[in-house]
Coordinates of C-alpha atoms and ligand atoms in Angstrom, one line a residue:
X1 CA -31.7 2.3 58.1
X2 CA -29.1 4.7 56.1
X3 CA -25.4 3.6 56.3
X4 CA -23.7 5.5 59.1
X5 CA -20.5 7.1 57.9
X6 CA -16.8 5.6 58.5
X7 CA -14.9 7.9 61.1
X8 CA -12.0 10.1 60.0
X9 CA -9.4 7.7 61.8
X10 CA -11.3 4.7 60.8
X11 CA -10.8 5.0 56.8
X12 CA -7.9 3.0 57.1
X13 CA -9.8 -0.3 57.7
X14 CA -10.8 -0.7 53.9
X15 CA -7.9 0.3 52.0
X16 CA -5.8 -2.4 50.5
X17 CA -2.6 -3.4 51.3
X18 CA -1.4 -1.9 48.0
X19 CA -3.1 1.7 48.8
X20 CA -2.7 1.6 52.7
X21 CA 1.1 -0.1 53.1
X22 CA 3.4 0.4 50.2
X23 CA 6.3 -0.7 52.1
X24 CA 5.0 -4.2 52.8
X25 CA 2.9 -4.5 50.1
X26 CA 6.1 -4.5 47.6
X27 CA 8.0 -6.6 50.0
X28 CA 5.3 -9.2 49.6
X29 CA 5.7 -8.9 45.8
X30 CA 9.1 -9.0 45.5
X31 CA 9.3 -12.2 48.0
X32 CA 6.3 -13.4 44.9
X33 CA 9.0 -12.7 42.2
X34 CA 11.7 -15.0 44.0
X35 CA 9.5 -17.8 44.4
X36 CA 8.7 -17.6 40.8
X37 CA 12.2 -16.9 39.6
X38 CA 13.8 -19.9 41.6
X39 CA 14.5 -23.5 42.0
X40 CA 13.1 -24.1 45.4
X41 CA 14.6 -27.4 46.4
X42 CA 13.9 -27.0 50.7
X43 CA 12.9 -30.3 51.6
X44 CA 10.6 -28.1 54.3
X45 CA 8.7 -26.0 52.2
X46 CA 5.9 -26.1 49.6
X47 CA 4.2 -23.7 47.1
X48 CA 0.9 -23.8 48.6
X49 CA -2.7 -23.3 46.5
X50 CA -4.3 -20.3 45.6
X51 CA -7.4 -21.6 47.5
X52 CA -5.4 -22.1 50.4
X53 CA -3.7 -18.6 51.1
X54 CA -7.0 -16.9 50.3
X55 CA -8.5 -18.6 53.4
X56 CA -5.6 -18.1 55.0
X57 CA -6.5 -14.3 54.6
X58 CA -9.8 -14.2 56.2
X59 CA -11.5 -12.5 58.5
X60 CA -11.5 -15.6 60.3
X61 CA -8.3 -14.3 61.5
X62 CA -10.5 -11.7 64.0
X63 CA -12.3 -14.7 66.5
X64 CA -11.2 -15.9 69.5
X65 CA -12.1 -19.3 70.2
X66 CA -10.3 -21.0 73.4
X67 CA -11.6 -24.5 74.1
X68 CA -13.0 -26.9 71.8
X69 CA -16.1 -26.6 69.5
X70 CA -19.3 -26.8 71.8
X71 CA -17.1 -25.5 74.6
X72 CA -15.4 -22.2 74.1
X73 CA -14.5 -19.7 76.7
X74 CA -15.7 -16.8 74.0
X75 CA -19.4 -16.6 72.3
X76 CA -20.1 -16.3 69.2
X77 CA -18.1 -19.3 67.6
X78 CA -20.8 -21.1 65.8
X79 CA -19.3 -21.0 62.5
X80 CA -15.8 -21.1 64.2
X81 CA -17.1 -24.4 65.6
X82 CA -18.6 -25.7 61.9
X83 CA -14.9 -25.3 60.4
X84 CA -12.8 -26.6 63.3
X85 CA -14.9 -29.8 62.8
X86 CA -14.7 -29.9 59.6
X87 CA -11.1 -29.4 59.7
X88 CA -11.2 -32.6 61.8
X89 CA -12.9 -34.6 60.3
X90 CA -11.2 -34.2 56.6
X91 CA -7.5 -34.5 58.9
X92 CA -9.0 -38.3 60.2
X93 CA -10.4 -38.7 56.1
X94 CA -7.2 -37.6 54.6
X95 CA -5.0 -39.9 56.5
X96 CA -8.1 -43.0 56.3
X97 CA -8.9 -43.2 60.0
X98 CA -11.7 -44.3 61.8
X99 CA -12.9 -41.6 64.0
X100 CA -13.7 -44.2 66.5
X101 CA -9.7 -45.3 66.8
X102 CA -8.3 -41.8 66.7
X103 CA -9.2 -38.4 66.9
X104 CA -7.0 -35.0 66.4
X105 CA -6.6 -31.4 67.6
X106 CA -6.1 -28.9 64.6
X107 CA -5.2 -26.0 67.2
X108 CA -1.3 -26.1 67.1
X109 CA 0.7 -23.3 65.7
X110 CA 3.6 -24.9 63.9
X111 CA 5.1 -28.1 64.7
X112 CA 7.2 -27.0 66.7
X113 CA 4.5 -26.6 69.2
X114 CA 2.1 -29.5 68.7
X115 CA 5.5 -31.7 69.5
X116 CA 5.8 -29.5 72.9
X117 CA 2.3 -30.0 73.5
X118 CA 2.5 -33.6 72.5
X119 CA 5.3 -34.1 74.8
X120 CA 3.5 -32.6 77.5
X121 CA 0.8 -34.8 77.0
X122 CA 2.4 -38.2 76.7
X123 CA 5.2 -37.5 80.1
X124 CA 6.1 -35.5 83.3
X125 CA 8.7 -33.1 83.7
X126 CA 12.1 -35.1 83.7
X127 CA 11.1 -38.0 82.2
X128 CA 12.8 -39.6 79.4
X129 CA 12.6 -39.7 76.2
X130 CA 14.7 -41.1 72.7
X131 CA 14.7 -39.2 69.4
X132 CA 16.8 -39.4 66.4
X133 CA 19.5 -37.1 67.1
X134 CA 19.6 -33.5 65.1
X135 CA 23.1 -34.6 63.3
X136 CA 21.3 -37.8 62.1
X137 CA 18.3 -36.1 60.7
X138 CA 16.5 -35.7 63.8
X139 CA 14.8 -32.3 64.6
X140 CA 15.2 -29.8 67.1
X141 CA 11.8 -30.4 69.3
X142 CA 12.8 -34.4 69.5
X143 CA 15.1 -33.8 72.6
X144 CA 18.6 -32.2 71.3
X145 CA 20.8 -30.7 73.1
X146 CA 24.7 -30.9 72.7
X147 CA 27.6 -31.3 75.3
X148 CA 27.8 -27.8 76.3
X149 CA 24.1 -27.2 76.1
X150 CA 20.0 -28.0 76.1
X151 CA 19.0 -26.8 73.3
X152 CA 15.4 -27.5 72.7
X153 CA 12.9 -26.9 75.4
X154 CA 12.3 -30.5 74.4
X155 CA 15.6 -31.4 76.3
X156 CA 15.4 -28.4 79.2
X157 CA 11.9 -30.3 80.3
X158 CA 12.7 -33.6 79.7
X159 CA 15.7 -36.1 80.0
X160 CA 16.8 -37.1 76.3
X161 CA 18.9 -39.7 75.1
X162 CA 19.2 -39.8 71.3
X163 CA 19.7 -42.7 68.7
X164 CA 21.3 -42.5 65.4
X165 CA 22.1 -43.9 62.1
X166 CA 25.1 -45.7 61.4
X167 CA 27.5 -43.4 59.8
X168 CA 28.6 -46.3 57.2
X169 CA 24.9 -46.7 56.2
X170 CA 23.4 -43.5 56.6
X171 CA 20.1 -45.9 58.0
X172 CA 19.1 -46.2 61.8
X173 CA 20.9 -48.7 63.5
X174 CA 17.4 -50.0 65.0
X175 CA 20.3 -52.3 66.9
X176 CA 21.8 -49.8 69.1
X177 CA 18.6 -48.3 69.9
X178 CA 17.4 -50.9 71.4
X179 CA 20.7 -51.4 73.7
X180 CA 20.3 -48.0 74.6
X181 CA 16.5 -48.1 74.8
X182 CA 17.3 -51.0 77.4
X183 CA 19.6 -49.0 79.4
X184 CA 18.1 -45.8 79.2
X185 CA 14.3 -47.3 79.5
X186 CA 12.7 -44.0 77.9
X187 CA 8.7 -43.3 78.5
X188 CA 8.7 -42.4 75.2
X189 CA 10.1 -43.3 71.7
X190 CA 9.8 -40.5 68.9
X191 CA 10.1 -41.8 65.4
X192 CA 10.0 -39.5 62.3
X193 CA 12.8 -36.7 61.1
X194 CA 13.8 -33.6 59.0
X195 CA 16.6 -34.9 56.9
X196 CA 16.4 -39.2 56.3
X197 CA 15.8 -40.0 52.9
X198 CA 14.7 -43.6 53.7
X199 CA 11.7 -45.7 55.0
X200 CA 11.1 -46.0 58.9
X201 CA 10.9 -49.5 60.7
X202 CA 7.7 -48.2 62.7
X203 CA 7.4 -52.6 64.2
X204 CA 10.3 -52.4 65.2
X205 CA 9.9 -49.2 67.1
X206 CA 6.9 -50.5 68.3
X207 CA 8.4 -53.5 70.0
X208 CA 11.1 -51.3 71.3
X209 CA 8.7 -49.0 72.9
X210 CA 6.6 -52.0 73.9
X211 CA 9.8 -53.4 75.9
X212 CA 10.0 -50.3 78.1
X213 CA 6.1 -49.6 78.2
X214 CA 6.9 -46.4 76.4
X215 CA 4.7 -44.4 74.3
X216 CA 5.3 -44.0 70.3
X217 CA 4.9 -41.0 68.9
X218 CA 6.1 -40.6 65.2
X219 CA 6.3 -36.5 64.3
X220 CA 5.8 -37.0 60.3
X221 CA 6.2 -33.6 59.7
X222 CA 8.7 -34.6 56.3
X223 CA 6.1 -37.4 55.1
X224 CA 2.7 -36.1 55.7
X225 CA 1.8 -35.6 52.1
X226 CA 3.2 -38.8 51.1
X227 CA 1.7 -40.6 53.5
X228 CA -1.5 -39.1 52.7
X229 CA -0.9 -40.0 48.7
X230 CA -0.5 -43.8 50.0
X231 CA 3.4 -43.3 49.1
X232 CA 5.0 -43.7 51.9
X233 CA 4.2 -46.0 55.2
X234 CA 1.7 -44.9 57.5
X235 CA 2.8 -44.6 61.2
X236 CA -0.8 -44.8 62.5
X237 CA -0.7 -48.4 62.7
X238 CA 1.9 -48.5 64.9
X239 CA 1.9 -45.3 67.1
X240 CA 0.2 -44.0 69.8
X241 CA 0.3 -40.4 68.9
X242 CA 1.5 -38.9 65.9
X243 CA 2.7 -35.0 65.0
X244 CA 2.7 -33.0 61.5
X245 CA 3.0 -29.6 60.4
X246 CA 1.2 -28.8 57.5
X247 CA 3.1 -26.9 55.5
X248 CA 5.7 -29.3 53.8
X249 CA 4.7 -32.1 51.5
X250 CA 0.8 -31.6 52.7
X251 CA 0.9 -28.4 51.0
X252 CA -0.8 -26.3 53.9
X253 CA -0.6 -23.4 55.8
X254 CA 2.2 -23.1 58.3
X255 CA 0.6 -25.0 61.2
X256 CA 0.6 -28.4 63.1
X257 CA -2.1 -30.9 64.1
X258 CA -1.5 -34.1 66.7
X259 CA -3.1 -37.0 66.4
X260 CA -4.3 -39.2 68.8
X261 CA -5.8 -43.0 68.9
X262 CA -8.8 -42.6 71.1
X263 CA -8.8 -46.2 72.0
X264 CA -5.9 -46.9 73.9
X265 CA -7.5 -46.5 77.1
X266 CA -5.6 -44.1 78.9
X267 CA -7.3 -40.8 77.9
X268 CA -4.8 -39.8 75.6
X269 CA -7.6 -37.7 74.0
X270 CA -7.6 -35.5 76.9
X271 CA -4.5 -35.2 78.1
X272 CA -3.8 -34.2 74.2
X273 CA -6.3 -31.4 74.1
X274 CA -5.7 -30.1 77.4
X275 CA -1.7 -29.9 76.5
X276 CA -2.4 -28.0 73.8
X277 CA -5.0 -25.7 75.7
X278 CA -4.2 -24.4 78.2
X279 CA -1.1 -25.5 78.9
X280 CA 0.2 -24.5 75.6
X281 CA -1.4 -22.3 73.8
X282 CA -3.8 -19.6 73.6
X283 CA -6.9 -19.1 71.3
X284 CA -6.4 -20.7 67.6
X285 CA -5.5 -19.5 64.5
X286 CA -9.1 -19.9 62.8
X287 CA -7.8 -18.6 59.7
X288 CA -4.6 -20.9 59.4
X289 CA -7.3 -23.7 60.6
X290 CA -9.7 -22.6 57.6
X291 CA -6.8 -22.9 55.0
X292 CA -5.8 -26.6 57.2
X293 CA -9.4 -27.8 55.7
X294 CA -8.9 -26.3 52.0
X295 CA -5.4 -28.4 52.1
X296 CA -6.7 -31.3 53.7
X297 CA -9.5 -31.8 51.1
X298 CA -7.0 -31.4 48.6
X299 CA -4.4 -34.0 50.4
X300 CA -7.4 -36.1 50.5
X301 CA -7.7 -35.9 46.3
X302 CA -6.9 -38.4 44.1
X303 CA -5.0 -35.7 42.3
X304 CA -2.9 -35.2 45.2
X305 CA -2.1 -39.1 45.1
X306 CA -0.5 -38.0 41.9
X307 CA 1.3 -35.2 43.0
X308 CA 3.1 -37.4 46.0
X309 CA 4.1 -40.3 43.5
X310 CA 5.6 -37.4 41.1
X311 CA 7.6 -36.1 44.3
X312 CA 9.1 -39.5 44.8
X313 CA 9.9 -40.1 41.1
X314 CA 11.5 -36.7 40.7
X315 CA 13.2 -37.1 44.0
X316 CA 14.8 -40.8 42.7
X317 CA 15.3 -39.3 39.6
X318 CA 17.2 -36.5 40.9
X319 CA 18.9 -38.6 43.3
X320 CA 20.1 -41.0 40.0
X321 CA 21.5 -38.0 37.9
X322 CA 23.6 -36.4 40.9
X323 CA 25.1 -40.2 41.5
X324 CA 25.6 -40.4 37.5
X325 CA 27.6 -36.8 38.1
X326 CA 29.7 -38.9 40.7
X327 CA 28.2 -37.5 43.8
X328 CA 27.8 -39.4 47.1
X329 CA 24.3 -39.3 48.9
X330 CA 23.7 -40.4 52.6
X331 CA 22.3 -43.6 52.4
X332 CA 23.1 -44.1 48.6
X333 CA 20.0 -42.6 47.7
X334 CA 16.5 -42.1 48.7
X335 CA 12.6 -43.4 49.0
X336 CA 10.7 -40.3 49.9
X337 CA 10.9 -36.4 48.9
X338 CA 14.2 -35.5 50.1
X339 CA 17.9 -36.0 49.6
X340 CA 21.1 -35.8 51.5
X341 CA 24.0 -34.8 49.5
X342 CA 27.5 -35.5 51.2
X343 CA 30.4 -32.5 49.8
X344 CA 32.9 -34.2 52.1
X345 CA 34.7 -36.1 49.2
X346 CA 34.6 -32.5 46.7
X347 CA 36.1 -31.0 50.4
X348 CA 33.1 -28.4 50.4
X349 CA 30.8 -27.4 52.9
X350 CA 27.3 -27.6 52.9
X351 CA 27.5 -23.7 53.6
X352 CA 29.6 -22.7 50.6
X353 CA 27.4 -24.8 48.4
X354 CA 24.3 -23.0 49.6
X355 CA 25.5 -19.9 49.5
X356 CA 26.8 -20.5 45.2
X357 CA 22.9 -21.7 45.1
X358 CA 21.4 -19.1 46.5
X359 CA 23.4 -16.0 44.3
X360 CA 22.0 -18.5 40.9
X361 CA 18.1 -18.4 42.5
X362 CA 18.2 -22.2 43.8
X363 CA 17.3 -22.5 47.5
X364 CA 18.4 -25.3 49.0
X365 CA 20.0 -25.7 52.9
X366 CA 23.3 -26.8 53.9
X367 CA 22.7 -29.7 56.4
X368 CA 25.0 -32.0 58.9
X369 CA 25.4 -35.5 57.6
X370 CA 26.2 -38.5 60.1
X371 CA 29.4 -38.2 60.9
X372 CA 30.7 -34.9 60.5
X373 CA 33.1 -33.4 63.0
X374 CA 31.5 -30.1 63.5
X375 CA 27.5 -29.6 63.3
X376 CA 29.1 -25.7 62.9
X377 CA 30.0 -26.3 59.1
X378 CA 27.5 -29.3 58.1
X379 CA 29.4 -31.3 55.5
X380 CA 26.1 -31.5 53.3
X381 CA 22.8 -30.2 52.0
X382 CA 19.5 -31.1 51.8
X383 CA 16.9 -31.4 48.8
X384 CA 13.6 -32.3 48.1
X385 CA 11.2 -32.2 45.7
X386 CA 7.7 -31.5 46.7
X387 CA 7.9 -27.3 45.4
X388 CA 9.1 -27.9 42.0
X389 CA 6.7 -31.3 41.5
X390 CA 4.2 -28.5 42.6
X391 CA 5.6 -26.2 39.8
X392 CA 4.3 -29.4 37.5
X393 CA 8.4 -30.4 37.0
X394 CA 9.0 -34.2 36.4
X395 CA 11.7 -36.8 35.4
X396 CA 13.3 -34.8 32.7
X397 CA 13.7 -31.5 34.3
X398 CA 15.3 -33.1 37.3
X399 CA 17.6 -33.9 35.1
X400 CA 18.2 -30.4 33.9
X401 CA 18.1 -29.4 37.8
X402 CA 20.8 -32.0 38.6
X403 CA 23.1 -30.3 35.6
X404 CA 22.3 -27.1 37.4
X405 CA 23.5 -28.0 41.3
X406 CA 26.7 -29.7 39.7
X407 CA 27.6 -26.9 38.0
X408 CA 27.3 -24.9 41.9
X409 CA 29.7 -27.4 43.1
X410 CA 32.0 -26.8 39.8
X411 CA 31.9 -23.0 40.7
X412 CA 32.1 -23.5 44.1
X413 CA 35.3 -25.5 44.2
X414 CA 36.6 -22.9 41.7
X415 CA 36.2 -20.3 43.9
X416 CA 37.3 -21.9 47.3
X417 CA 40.6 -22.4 45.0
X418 CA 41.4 -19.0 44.4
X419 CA 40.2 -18.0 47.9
X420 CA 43.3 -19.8 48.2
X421 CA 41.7 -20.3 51.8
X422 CA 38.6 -22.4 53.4
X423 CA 37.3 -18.8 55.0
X424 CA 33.7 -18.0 53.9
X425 CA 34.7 -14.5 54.0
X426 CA 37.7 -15.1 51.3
X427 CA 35.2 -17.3 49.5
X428 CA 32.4 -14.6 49.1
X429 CA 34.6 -11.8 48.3
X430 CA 36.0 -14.4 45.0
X431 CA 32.8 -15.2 44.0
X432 CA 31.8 -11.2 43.0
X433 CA 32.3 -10.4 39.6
X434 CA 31.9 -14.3 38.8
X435 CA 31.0 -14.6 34.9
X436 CA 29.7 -18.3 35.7
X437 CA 28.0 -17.0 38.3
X438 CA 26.0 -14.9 36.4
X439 CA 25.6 -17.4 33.5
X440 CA 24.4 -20.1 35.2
X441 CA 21.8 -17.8 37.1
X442 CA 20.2 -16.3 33.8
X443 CA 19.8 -19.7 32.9
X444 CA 18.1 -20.6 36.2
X445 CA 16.3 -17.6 36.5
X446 CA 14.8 -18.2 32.7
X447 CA 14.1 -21.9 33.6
X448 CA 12.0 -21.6 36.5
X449 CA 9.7 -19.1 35.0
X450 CA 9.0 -21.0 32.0
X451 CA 7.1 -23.0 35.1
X452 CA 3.7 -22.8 36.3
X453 CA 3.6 -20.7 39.8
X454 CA 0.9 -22.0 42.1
X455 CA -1.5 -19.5 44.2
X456 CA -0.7 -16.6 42.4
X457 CA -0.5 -15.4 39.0
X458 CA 3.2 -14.4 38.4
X459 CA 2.4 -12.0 35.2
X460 CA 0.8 -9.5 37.6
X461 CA 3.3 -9.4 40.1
X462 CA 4.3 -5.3 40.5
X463 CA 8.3 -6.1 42.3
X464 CA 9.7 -3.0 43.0
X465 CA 13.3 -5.1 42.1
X466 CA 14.4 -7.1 39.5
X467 CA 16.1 -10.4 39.3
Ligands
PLP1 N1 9.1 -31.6 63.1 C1 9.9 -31.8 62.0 C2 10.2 -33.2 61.6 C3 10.4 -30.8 61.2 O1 11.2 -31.0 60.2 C4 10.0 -29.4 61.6 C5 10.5 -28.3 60.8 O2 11.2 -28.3 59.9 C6 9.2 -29.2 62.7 C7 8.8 -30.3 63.4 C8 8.9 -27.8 63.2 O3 7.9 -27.2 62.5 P1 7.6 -25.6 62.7 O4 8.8 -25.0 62.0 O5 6.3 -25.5 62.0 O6 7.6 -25.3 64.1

């Protein structure tokens, strides 16, 4: 048969992006040219493979698929249902379980709704539960709220007590959590964080759980990729269910799976997929799933193995060179990706540090460190090391990035002196015209694109600004 001809009003369905949105399509390249042009040091994020954002892109992205493969409320899903197992079965290989101990759903959105959905598996409305609190590294979805306010949905729906780590130490004091844990009795115990630089104690959260009858969930959003590079302790010998997103040190899409161990006895594997549909979501994301598997296979690499025991060795390494510059960091140091640097003793804020970073091209985000008296100016920020390791950076140019973030602090302290006041406002309006300033980010700017740039090729980038 002849090809019918495209309607009028239909032409627009197989243009490019360049030819059909120019405003988009040169905000998309200029957000290309600051990845490239940057030290990206958020702990969170990852450059993530060229493989993976062109599944990402797929038509994929058309399908509705509510239910689970072999029983979907839409037809047509029987190449829908070949990746979503596939996705699951490289998420159990990547992590080394045995799909008759645990199984997974690959459906959630982001992490921040495979914990919801987790939550709403695991307990009822009003039950309790213990995370580490958000000014101790904890993250939003584990139950914070603050004096004046429930904050995460996590705390609206469910009672929340949270445990900490000892401001002196900067670890969890395991001790008071189980005090509390024995006054508090929580249905469930959530392990895992967004800002500790050390090793959990998943026995001994087990045994506190275990106390109380209380499930364990650990949300390993931070760790994933380490743990799936053997370099960091797996959780899924101690925990009942456990959380990710996928877009952090796995080096995925923006998206979440839950885990759950199949052989517990009390149906978790139900109550798991059911929380996430339909009582919390809608149809997947089959593209985001598609680029979960690419990841996945590559988490499951011995490559990637690599890659996570670079991230730690830069991280350390980093970690040594901003101590050599006299720095203090929250628990003296670190053992995975990410680093907490204290500005209390150079009496900046983690804001004002960020904001001298981000006029030089280094990303970074200010963060609360145990302790501080307001979470409103955080006394600290946050690093890690999983985007430039995936930029191919090692030992030596940590070094070189270390020289760079002391000579923010240098500036910034400058400046916040002839602000002559501790006022952001003051403080931004001294810092224009700054000759170090723009030094220090020509240097930047000429170091990170002497860099590899994963998942794109940076010398055909078309910006529409320059940096
Ligand atoms: N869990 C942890 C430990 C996180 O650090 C984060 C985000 O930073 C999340 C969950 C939420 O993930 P998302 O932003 O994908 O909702």
């Amino acid at each position: 048969m002849a090809a019918k001809p495209v309607d009028p009003w239909n032409t627009c369905l197989n243009t490019t992006l360049e030819e059909e949105d120019k405003e988009v399509f040169a905000i998309v390249e200029n957000e290309k040219l600051r990845q490239w042009s940057g030290l990206e040091l958020i702990a969170s994020e990852n450059f993530t493979s060229q493989a993976v954002i062109e599944a990402n892109g797929t038509p994929l992205t058309n399908k509705y698929s509510e239910g689970l493969p072999g029983a979907r409320y839409y037809g047509g899903n029987e190449f829908i249902d070949e990746l979503e197992n596939l996705c699951r079965k490289r998420a159990l290989a990547a992590f080394g379980l045995n799909p008759e101990q645990w199984g997974v759903n690959v459906q959630p959105y982001s992490g921040s709704t495979a914990n919801f959905a987790a939550l709403t598996a695991l307990i009822q409305p009003q039950d309790r539960l213990m995370g580490l609190d958000l000014p101790s590294g904890g993250h939003l979805t584990h139950g914070y709220q603050t004096n004046k306010k429930k904050i995460s949905s996590s705390s609206i729906y469910f009672q929340s007590m949270p445990y900490q780590v000892d401001p002196a130490t900067g670890y969890i004091d395991y001790k008071r959590l189980e005090e509390n844990a024995a006054l508090y009795r929580p249905k469930l115990l959530i392990c895992g964080a967004s800002a500790y630089p050390r090793e959990w104690d998943y026995a001994t959260m087990r045994r506190i759980a275990d106390q109380h009858g209380a499930y364990l969930m650990c949300d390993m959003a931070h760790i994933s990729g380490l743990i799936a590079g053997k370099e960091a302790i797996s959780p899924f010998d101690f925990c009942d269910v456990v959380t990710t997103t996928t877009h952090k040190t796995l080096r995925g899409p923006r998206a979440g799976l839950i885990f759950f161990r199949r052989d517990k006895g009390d149906d978790l594997e139900n109550r798991v997929n059911q929380a996430v549909f339909p009582s919390c979501q809608g149809g997947p994301h089959n593209n985001t799933i598609a680029a979960i598997a690419v990841a996945l296979k590559q988490a499951a690499s011995p490559e990637f193995q690599q890659y996570a025991k670079q991230v730690r060795a830069n991280a350390s390494k980093l970690a040594d060179a901003l101590v050599g510059y006299g720095y203090k960091l929250a628990s003296g140091g670190t053992e995975n990706h990410l680093i907490l640097w204290d500005l209390k003793p150079q009496k900046l804020t983690g804001s004002k540090v960020e904001r001298i970073c981000d006029m030089v091209h280094i990303t970074i985000n200010k963060n609360s460190i145990a302790g501080d008296k307001s979470a409103v100016t955080p006394g600290g920020v946050r690093l890690g090391t999983n985007a430039l390791t995936s930029r191919s950076m090692k030992e030596d140019d940590m070094v070189k990035v270390a020289e760079f973030l002391h000579r923010t602090v240098q500036i910034a302290t400058k400046v916040q002196e002839q602000a002559g006041s501790k006022l952001m406002k003051d403080f931004v309006a001294h810092c224009d015209g700054n000759e170090e300033i723009a030094q220090l980010k020509k240097e930047v700017v000429e170091f990170a694109r002497s860099y590899p740039m994963p998942g794109f090729d940076a010398t055909k980038i078309k910006s529409t600004v320059t940096i």
